[in-house]
Every structure is written in structure tokens, then in C-alpha cells.
Coordinates of C-alpha atoms in Angstrom, one line a residue:
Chain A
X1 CA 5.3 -75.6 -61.7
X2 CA 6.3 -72.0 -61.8
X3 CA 3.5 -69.5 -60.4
X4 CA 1.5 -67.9 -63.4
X5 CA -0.6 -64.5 -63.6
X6 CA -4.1 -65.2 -63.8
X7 CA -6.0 -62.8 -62.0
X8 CA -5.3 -59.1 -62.7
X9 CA -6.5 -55.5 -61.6
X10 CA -6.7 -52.8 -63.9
X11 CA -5.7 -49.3 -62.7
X12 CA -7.0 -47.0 -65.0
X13 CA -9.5 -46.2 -68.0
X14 CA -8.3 -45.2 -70.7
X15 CA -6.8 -46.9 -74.2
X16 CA -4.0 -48.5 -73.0
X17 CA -6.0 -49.9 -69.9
X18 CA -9.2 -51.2 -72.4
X19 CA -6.8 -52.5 -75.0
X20 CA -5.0 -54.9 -72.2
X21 CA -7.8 -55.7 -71.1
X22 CA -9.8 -56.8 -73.9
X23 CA -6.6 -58.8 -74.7
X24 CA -6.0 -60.2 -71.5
X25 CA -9.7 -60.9 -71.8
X26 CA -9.2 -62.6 -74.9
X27 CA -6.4 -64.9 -74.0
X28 CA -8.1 -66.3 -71.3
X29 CA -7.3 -64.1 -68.3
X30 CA -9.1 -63.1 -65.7
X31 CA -9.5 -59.2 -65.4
X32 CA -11.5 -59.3 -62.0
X33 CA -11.3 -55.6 -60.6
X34 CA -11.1 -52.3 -62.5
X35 CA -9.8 -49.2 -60.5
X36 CA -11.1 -45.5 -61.6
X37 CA -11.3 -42.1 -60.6
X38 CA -14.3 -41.4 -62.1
X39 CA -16.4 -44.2 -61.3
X40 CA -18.6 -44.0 -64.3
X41 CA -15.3 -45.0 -66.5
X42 CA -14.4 -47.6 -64.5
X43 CA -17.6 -48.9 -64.6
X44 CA -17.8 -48.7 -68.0
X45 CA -14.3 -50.5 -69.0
X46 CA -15.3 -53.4 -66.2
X47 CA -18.7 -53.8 -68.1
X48 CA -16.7 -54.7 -71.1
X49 CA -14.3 -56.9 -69.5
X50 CA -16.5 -58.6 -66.6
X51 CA -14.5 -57.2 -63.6
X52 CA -15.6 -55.5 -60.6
X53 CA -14.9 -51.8 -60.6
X54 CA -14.3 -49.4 -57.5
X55 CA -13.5 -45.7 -57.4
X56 CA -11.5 -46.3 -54.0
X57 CA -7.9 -47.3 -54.2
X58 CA -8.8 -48.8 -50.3
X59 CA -11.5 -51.3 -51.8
X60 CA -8.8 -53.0 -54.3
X61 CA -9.5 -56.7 -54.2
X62 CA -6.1 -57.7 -52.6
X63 CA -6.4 -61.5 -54.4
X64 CA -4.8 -60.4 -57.6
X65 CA -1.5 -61.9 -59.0
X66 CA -1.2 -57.9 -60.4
X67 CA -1.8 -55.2 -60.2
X68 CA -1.5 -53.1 -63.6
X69 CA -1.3 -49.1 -63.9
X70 CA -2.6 -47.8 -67.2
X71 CA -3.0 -43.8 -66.0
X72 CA -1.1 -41.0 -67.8
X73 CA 2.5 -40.9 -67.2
X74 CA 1.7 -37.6 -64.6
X75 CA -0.8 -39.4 -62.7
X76 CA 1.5 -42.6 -62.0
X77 CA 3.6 -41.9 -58.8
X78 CA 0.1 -40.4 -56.9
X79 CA -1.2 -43.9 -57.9
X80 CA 2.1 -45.4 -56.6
X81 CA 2.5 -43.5 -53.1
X82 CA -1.7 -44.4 -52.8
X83 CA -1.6 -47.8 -53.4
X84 CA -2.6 -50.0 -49.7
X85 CA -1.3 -53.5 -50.7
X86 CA 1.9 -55.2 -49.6
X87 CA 3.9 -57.1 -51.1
X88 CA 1.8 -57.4 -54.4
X89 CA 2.9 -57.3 -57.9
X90 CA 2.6 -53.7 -59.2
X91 CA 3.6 -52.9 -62.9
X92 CA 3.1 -49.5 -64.8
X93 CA 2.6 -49.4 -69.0
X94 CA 4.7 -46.2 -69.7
X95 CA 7.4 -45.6 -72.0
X96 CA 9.2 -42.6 -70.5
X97 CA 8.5 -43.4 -66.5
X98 CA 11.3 -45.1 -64.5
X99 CA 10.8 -48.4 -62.7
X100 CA 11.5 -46.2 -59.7
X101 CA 8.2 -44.3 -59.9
X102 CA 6.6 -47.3 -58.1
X103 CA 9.3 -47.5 -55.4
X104 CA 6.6 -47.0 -52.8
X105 CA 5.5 -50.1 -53.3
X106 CA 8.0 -52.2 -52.4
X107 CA 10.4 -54.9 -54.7
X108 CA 7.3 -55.9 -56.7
X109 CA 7.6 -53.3 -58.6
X110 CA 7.9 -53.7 -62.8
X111 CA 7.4 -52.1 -65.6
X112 CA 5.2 -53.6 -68.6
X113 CA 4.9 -51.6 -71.5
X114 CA 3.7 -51.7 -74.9
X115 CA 5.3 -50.3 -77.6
X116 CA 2.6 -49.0 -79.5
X117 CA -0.1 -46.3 -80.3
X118 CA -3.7 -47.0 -79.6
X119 CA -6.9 -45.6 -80.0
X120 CA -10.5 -45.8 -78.9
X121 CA -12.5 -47.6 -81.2
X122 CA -9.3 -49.5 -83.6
X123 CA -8.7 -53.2 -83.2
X124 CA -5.0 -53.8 -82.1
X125 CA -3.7 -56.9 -83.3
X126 CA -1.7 -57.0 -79.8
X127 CA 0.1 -60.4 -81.3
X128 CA 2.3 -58.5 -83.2
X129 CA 3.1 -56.4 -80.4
X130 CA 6.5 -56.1 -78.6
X131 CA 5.9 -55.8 -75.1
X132 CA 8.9 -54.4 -73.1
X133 CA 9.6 -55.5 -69.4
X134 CA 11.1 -54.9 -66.3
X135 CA 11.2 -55.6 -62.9
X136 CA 13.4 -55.6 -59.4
X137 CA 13.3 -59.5 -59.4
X138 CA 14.0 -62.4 -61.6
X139 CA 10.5 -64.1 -60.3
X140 CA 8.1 -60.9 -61.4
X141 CA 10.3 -60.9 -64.6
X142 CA 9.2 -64.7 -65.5
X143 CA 5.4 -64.1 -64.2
X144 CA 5.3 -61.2 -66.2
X145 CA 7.2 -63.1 -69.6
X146 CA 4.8 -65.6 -69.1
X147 CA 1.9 -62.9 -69.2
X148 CA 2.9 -61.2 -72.4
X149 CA 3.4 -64.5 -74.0
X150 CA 0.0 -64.9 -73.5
X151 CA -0.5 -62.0 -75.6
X152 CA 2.2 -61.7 -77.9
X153 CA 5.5 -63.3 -79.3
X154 CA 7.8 -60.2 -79.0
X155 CA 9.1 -60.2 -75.3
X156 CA 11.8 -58.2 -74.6
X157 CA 13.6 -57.7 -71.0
X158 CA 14.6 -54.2 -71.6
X159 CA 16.3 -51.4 -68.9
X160 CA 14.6 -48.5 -67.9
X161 CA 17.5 -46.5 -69.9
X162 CA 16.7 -48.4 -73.0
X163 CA 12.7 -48.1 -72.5
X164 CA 13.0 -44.8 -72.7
X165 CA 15.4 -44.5 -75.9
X166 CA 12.8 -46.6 -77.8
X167 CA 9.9 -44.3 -76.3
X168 CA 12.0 -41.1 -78.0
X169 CA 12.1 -43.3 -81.0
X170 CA 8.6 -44.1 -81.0
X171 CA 8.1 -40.2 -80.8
X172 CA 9.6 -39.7 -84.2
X173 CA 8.2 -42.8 -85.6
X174 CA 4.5 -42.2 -84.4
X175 CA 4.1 -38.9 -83.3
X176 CA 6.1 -36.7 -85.5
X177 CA 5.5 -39.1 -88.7
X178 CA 1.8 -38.8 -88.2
X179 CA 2.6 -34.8 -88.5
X180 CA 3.9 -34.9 -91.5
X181 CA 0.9 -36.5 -93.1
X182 CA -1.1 -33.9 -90.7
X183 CA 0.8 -31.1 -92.6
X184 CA 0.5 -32.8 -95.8
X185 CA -3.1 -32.9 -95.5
X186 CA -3.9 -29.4 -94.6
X187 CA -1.5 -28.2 -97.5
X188 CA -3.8 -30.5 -100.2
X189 CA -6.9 -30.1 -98.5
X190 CA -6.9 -26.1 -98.4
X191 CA -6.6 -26.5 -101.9
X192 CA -9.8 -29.1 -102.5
X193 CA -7.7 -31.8 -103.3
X194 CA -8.8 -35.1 -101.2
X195 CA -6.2 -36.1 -99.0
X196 CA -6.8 -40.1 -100.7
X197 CA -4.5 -39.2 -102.8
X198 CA -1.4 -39.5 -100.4
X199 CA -2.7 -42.9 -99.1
X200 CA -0.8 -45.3 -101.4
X201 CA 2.3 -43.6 -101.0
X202 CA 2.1 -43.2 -97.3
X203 CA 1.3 -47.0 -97.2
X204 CA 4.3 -48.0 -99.7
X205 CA 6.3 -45.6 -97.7
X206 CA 5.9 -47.4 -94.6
X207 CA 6.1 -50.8 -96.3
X208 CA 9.6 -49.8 -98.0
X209 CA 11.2 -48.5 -94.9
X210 CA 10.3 -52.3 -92.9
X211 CA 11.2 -54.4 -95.8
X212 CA 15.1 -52.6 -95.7
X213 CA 16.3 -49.8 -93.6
X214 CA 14.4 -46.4 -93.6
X215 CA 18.1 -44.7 -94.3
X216 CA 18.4 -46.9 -97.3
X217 CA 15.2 -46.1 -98.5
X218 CA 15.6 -42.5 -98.3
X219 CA 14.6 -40.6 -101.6
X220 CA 13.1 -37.1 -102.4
X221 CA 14.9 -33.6 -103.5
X222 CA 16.7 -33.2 -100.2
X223 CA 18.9 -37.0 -100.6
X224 CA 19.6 -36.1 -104.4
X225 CA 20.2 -32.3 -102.8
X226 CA 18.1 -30.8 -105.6
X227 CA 18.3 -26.9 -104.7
X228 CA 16.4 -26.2 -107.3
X229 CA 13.3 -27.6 -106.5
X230 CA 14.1 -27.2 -102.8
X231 CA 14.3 -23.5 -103.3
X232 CA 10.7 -23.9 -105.2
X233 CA 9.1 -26.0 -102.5
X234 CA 10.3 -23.2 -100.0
X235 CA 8.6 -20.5 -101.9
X236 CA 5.2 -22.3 -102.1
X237 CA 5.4 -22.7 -98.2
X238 CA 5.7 -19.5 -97.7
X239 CA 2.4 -18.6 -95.8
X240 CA 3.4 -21.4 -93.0
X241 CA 6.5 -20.4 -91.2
X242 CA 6.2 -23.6 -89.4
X243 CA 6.2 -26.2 -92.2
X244 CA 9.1 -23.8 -94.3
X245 CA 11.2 -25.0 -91.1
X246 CA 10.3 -28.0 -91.2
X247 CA 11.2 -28.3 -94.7
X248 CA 14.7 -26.7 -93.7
X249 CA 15.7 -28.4 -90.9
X250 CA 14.1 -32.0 -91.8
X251 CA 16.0 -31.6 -95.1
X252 CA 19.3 -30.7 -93.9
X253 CA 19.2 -33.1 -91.4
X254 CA 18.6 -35.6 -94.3
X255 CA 21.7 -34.1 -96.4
X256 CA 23.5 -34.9 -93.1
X257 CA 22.5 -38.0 -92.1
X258 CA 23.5 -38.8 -95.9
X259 CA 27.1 -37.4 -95.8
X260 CA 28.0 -39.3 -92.7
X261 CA 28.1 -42.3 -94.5
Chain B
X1 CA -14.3 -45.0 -131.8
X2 CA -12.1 -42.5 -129.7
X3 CA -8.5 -42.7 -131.1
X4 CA -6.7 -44.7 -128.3
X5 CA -3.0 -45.2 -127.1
X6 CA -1.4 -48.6 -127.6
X7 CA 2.4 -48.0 -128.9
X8 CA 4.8 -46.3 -126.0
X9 CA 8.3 -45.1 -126.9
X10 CA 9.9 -44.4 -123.1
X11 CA 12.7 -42.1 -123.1
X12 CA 14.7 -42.6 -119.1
X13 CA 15.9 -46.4 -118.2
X14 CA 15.3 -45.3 -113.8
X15 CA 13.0 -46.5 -111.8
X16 CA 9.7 -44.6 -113.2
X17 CA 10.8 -45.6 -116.6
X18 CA 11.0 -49.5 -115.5
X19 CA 7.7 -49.3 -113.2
X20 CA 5.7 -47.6 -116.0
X21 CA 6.9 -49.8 -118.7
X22 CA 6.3 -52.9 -116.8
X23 CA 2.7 -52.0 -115.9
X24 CA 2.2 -50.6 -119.7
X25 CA 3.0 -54.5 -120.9
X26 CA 1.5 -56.0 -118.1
X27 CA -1.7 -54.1 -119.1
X28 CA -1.2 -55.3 -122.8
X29 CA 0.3 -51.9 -124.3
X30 CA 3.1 -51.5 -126.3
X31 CA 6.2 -50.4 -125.2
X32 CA 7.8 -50.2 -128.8
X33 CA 11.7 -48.3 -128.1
X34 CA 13.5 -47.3 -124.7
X35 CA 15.8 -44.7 -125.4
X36 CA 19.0 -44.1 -122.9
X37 CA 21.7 -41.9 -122.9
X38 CA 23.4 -44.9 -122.0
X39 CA 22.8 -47.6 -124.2
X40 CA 23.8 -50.6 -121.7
X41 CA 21.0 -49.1 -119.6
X42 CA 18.3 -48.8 -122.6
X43 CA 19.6 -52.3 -123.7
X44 CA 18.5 -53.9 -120.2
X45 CA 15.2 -52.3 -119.6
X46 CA 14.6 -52.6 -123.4
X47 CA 15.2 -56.4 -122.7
X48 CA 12.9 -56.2 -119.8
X49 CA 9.9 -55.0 -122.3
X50 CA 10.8 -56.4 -125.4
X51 CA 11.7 -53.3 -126.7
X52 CA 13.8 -52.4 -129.4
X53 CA 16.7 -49.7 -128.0
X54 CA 18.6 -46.7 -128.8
X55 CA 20.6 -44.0 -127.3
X56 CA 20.2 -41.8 -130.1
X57 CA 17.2 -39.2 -130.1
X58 CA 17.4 -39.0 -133.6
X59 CA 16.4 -42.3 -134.5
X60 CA 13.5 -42.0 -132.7
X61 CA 10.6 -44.5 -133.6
X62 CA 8.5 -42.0 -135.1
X63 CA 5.2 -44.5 -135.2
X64 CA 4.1 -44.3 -131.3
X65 CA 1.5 -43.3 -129.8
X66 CA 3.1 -41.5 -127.0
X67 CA 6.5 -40.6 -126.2
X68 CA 7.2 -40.8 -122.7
X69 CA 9.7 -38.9 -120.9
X70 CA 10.7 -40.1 -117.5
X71 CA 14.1 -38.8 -117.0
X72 CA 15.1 -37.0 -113.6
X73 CA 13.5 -33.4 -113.4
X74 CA 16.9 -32.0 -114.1
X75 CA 17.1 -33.3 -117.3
X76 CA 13.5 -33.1 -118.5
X77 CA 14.0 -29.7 -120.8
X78 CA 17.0 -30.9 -122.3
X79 CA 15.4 -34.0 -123.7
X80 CA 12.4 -32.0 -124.7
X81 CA 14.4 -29.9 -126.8
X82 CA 16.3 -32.4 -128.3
X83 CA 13.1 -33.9 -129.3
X84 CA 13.5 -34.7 -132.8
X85 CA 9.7 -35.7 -134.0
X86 CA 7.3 -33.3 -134.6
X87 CA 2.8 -33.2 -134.0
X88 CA 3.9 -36.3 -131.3
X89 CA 2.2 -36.7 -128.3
X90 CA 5.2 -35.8 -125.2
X91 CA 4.6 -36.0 -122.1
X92 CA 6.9 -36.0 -118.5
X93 CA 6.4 -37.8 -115.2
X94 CA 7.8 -34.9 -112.8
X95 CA 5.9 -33.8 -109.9
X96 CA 7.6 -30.2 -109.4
X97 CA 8.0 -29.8 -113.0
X98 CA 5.3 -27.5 -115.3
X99 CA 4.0 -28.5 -119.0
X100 CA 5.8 -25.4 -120.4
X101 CA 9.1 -27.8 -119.8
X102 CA 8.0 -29.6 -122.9
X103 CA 7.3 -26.1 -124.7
X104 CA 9.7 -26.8 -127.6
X105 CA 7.7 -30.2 -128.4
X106 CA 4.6 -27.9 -129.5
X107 CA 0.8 -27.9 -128.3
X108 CA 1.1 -31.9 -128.2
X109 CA 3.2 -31.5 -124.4
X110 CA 1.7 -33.2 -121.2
X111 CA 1.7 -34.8 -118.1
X112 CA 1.1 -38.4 -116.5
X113 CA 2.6 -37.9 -113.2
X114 CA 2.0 -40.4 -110.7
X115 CA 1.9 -40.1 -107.1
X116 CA 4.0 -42.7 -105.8
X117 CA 7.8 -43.8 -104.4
X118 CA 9.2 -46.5 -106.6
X119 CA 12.1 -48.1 -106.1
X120 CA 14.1 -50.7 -107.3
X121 CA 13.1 -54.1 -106.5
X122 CA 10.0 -53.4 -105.2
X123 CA 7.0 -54.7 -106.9
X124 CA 4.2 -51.4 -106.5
X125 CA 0.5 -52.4 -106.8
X126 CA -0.1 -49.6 -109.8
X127 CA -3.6 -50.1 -110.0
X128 CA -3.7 -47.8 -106.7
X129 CA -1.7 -45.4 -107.9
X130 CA -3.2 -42.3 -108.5
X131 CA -1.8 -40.6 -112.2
X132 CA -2.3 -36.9 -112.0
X133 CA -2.9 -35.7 -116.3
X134 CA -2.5 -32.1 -117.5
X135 CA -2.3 -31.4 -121.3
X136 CA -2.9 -28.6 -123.4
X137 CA -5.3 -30.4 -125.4
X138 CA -8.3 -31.9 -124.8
X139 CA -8.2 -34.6 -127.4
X140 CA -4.9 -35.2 -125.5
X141 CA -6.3 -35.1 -122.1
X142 CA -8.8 -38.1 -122.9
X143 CA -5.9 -40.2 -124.5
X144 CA -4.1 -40.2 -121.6
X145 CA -6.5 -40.7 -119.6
X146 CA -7.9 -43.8 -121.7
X147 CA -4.1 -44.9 -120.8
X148 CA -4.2 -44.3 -117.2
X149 CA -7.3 -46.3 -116.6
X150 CA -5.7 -49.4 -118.2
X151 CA -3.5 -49.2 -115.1
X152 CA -5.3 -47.7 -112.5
X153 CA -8.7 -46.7 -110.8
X154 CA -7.9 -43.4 -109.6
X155 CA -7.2 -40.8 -112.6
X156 CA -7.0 -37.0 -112.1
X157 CA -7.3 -34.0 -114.0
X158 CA -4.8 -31.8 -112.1
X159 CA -3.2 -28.9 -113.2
X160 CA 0.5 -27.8 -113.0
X161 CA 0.2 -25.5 -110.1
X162 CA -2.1 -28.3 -107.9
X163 CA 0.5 -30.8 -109.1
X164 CA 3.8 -28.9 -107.5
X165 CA 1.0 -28.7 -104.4
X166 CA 0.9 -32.6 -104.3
X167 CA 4.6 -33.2 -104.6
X168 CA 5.8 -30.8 -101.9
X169 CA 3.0 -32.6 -100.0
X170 CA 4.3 -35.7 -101.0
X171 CA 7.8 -35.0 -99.7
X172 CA 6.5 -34.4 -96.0
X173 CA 4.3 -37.5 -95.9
X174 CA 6.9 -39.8 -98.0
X175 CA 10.3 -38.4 -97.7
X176 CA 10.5 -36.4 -94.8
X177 CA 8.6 -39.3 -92.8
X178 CA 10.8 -42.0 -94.0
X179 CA 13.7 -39.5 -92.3
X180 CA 11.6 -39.9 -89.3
X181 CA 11.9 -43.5 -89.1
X182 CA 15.7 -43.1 -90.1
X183 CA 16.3 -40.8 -86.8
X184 CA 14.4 -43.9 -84.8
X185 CA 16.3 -46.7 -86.8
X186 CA 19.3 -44.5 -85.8
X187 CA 18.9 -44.0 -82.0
X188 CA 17.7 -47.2 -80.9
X189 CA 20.0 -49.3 -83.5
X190 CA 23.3 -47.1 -82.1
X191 CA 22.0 -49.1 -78.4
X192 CA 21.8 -52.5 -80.1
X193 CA 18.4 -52.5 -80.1
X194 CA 16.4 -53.8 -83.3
X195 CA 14.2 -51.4 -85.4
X196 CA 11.9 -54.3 -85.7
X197 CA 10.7 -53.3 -82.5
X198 CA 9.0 -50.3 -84.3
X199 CA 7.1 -52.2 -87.3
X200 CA 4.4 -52.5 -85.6
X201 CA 3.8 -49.2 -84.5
X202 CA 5.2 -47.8 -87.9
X203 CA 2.6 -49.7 -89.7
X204 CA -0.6 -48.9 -87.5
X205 CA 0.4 -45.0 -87.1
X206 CA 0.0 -45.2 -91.3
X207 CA -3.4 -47.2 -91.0
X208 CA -4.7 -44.9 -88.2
X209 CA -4.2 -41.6 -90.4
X210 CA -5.8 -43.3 -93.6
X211 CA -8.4 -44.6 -91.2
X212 CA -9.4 -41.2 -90.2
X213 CA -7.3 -37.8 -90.8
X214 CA -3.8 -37.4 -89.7
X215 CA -4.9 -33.8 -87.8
X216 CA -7.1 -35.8 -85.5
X217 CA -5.1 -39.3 -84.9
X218 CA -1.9 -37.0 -83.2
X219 CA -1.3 -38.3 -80.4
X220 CA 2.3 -38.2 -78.1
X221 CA 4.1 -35.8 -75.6
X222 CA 3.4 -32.7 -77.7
X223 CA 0.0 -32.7 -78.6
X224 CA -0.8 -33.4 -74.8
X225 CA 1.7 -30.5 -74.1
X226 CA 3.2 -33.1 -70.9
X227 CA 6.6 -30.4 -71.0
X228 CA 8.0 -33.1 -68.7
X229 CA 8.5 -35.5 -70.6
X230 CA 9.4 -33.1 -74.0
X231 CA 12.2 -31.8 -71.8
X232 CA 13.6 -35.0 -71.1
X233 CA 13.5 -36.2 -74.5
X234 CA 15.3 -33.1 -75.5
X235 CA 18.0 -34.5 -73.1
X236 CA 18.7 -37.6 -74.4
X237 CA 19.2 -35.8 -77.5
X238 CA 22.1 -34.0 -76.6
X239 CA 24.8 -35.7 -78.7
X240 CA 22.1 -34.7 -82.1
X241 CA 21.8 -31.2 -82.8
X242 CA 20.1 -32.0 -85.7
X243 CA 17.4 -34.0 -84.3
X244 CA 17.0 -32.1 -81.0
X245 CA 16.3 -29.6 -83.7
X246 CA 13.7 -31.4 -85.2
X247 CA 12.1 -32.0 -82.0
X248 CA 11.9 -28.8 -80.9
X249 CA 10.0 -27.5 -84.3
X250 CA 8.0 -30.3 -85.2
X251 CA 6.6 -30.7 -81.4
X252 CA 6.1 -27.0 -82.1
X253 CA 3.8 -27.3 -84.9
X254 CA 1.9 -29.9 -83.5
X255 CA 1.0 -27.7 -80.8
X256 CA 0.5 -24.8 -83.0
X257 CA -2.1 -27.0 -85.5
X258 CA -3.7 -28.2 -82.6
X259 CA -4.2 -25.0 -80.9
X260 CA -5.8 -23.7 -84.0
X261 CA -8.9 -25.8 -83.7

């Protein structure tokens, strides 16, 4: 029988580290230690999930099958070059840090990272999640497969190259999307309209683009290049020199992305 | 009794035209003549409505109710002035367009706008939409709006100015997100990788901002100002001036909204 994942320490406090480990939790894992620099967030996240919790990277319980980093992406190679086991499993969550970040230590090292936005106090429905791994060996690769199967069906062995292409993807699809109803809210609201009134078209908007392809979907003034009400749209933005170049640039990019067909 | 709406002549055969009619009949109303400038076209969505057909204006059906015009914005005026009928309630579907478009049709001239993408295909849950009703009239105003409520829950009074408001707000949080997922269906397709991988996060981003407000679900490089990673994203951009472009304003912004908390 090949050797499973069962026991797993939690470095870090934050949403990524609650969220993995409510759903390790959940599916039957043990969660048995949570690391923290603050110890009051460490104690707090090990309260919910039943671990053990230390402040001290020298008191890590060394009888864990891994060892999982969930700090921000800055705070992951001082982790790393801290970290006192040998020869022990050690994975990070991030999109945009290489596998190399945890060279110090050792051939353990692995990436296990998923793609998605979460937030204190929102149920993830982590099933639906595609987790994207990597490691330096075929073994950790399998352990950590059979993890995230545990969790979800979408399993992908992806390169650190690749990880970090999807992460700039999940930039425009998270980040800069959730701008564009930030801006479209602030333009309504400022004018005592309730910002309601976007949320069936934001939600059909989403739904459209997964049913086909977001380039086929693609509608609005700046696809049928509609100058007219373009120019119009320009004008009314014209106390926000941020959103007028947004509207410029996001438009024309749109015109282009059109004409290379 | 308050005089009430039940026989529709619908002048456009596009999208709006074959959403509205089909939620018209399914809500019991009438939907007595489809006029076309191209009679194939008035012929099928006639035939979707059990309609009669023409692509005549002047043999108009001069015993409806309402004469709807949903027509693209461009042509709006011209079919308003080649309106043959006189004393008839007209009204447009446009977002960007003002009531004085339908000037030549007299002090009957109005709106019933609503705020939603529709495309072919795609069945839309209407009774979420929100229909946003200007008129000159009063007597008018409650017409439509006795209409509006046979299909949906969430009527507004809204007037011309407000309206070209919500569609230039519309365009950021429908059109010029959709580009955003076509930039990330773009990037990560062009390395073989599937845009599947980002329904999931696609989807919650949208929940999360109805959930609470866009402003305060931002989260990503920007917002937390990590330059690092911002300047290797910008990077990998280098073969896509366009979209480097786009990252460089719209990570702007972000930083500029949040900054004025």
C-alpha cells in the first residue's frame, strides 16, 4: 500500500491556512499542530481545527506526513531557511512563488496551491476546486495527489512556469474583474442608485462566459466599435481620470483582441 | 380599473426583441406584430410568438397597446421617425439612448430599458431583471410599469440621465469584465492549459462582490501593493502590450480607490 498523508502541520493563520484546514478537517484528516507568529492566531485557527499550536518554529511536532506553508508570498523563504526538520515533506500554497523558495529544505520540497480567492467568514466549496501541484519527486507528487483527492476532483501536476501563468490569469479574472464592479459601484452609488441593480448581470455575465468562451461572449459598444456612444461614455467619466483609461485602454484592447481573429 | 397593457407590436427581430417577446407571452401578453426590416427575420421571431409580421412600417397594427422599439441604438431615431401611427404609446430599450430619441412619436415616447446581457441561446431568468421606465407621462409611467411587474420584481423609475449612468456602469461590470476573463482564457489557453481551471474562481469572485461590496472584497497583488510580484507579472506580459497596459492602470486604480479610504 502506497504511504498516505494523514497527519499535517499548518504553517500559518490566515485564509488560505483556515480554509485547508477546515477542509482537511472535514475529510477526515488529521490537522495536529498549527505554527504562528502571533501565538494568539495560532491558537485561535488550532481551536477550530483541534491541533496543537506553537509560536516556535523549534517546537514543530516532527511526526507529521507535512508540513504545509500558508504565509504571504513575502514571508515564505524566512519560513523556509527557519524550518529545523529533515527530510520532511514541506509544501507552500502560493501561486507566484517558485518550488525553489523551499530549497533549504531539502528534496521534499512541493508546491500545493489552490487556485482560488478566499475570504474570512465565506464557505468555500473546496470540491470544486482545482488544486495545482508540484514537487522534486514522483513519491511527494502521489502523497500529495492523494491529499487533494481528498478534497477535491480537479488535480493538476502543473510546472512552476505554468503555476505562475494561471496565477497572472487569476489576476485578471479575480482581482481586476472584481475592480470593475468596484468602479461600477462607486459610479451608481455616488449617484443613490443601489448597486443591486448590477447583480443579475454580473451573475449572467459570469455564467455566459463558462457556458462558452469569454471572447465569444464578448458584447458592449467597444466589440460593435460604437464611437458614438464610446465618445459619450468618455464624457460622463470625466471627473475620474482613472476609469476614462480604463475605458480607453480596456476598450481598445477589446477592438484588438476582436480584429485578430 | 387602471387602463392596462396586453397587446405588444415589437419593432427589432435581435436578441432584446426575442428575450422580451418571449417573456411578454410567457407572462400571457400579447405580442400581436414583429416588424423587421428584413422580413425572413420578422417571419422567424414572428413564428416564435405567434405573431403576425411585416417589414413595412406603414402597415403597422394600429390596435396595440404598446409599440416597442428594440432595434440597435444606432437605428432607434430612424424608426422613430418613420413611425407611422399617431397618440401610440412608443417606447425604446437603449441604455445610452435619451427619450427625446422618440421626439417625433409625440408626448406618448418612453422607456423600458432593462439591465441585463442577452444573448442568443441563453435562456435569462427575467423575473430578476431589473426594467429601468422613464416616460413623459404619468398615465404612461404606470402602464409600463403595470407591464414590467408581469415580468419582474424589481421595477425602477429612472430617468434618462441615471439611465446612461447605469449603462456605462454596466459596461465595466459586464463587458469590460468579460474582456477580463478573455485576457485569462487567452494566456493560459495559448500554454494548453484549460480555462476551466478558472470557473471556480470566476464564479466565487462574482458571489463574493454581491455578497458584500466589490470595494471591500479586492483582494490580489495590487491592493496589497506586494511590487514584487506586480513586477514580475508585468514580465510575463511582455509579448502583450495591450494587457501589460491594462495591468499597469487597473492595478493603479485599485491602489488609488483603496488609498482613498
Amino acid at each position: 500500500m502506497k504511504e498516505q498523508i494523514q497527519k499535517i502541520v499548518i504553517l500559518g493563520t490566515g485564509n488560505v491556512a483556515t480554509h485547508l484546514g477546515q477542509s482537511f478537517r472535514r475529510a477526515g484528516l488529521d490537522v495536529i499542530q498549527v505554527y504562528g507568529r502571533r501565538r494568539s492566531a495560532a491558537a485561535r485557527l488550532a481551536g477550530l481545527l483541534g491541533a496543537s499550536y506553537t509560536s516556535d518554529l523549534s517546537e514543530l511536532n516532527p511526526e507529521s506526513d507535512l508540513y504545509l506553508i500558508a504565509v504571504s508570498d513575502d514571508a515564505i523563504a524566512s519560513v523556509a531557511e527557519a524550518f529545523p526538520l529533515q527530510d520532511k515533506l514541506l509544501a507552500h500554497t502560493s501561486g507566484s512563488i517558485g518550488l525553489d523558495a523551499l530549497s533549504p529544505a531539502g528534496s521534499h520540497s512541493a508546491v500545493f496551491y489552490p487556485l482560488q480567492t478566499f475570504s474570512t467568514g465565506r464557505e468555500t466549496d473546496i470540491s470544486r476546486v482545482p488544486f495545482c501541484l508540484e514537487t522534486k519527486l514522483d513519491a511527494d507528487l502521489q502523497k500529495l495527489q492523494g491529499l487533494a483527492a481528498r478534497l477535491t476532483t480537479h488535480v493538476y501536476h502543473i510546472s512552476s512556469e505554468h503555476r505562475r501563468l494561471l496565477h497572472l490569469a487569476a489576476v485578471f479574472a479575480c482581482n481586476f474583474t472584481n475592480h470593475m464592479y468596484a468602479v461600477a459601484e462607486e459610479m451608481i452609488t455616488a449617484q443613490g442608485l443601489p448597486f443591486d441593480m448590477l447583480c443579475p448581470l454580473i451573475t449572467e455575465t459570469a455564467a455566459k462566459a463558462l457556458a462558452a468562451s469569454p471572447r465569444a461572449a464578448q458584447t458592449g459598444p467597444a466589440v460593435r466599435q460604437n464611437k458614438g456612444v464610446m465618445a459619450k461614455h468618455l464624457e460622463l467619466l470625466s471627473g475620474h481620470p482613472d476609469y476614462q483609461k480604463i475605458y480607453e485602454i480596456v476598450s481598445q484592447s477589446i477592438i484588438n483582441l476582436q480584429e485578430k481573429d
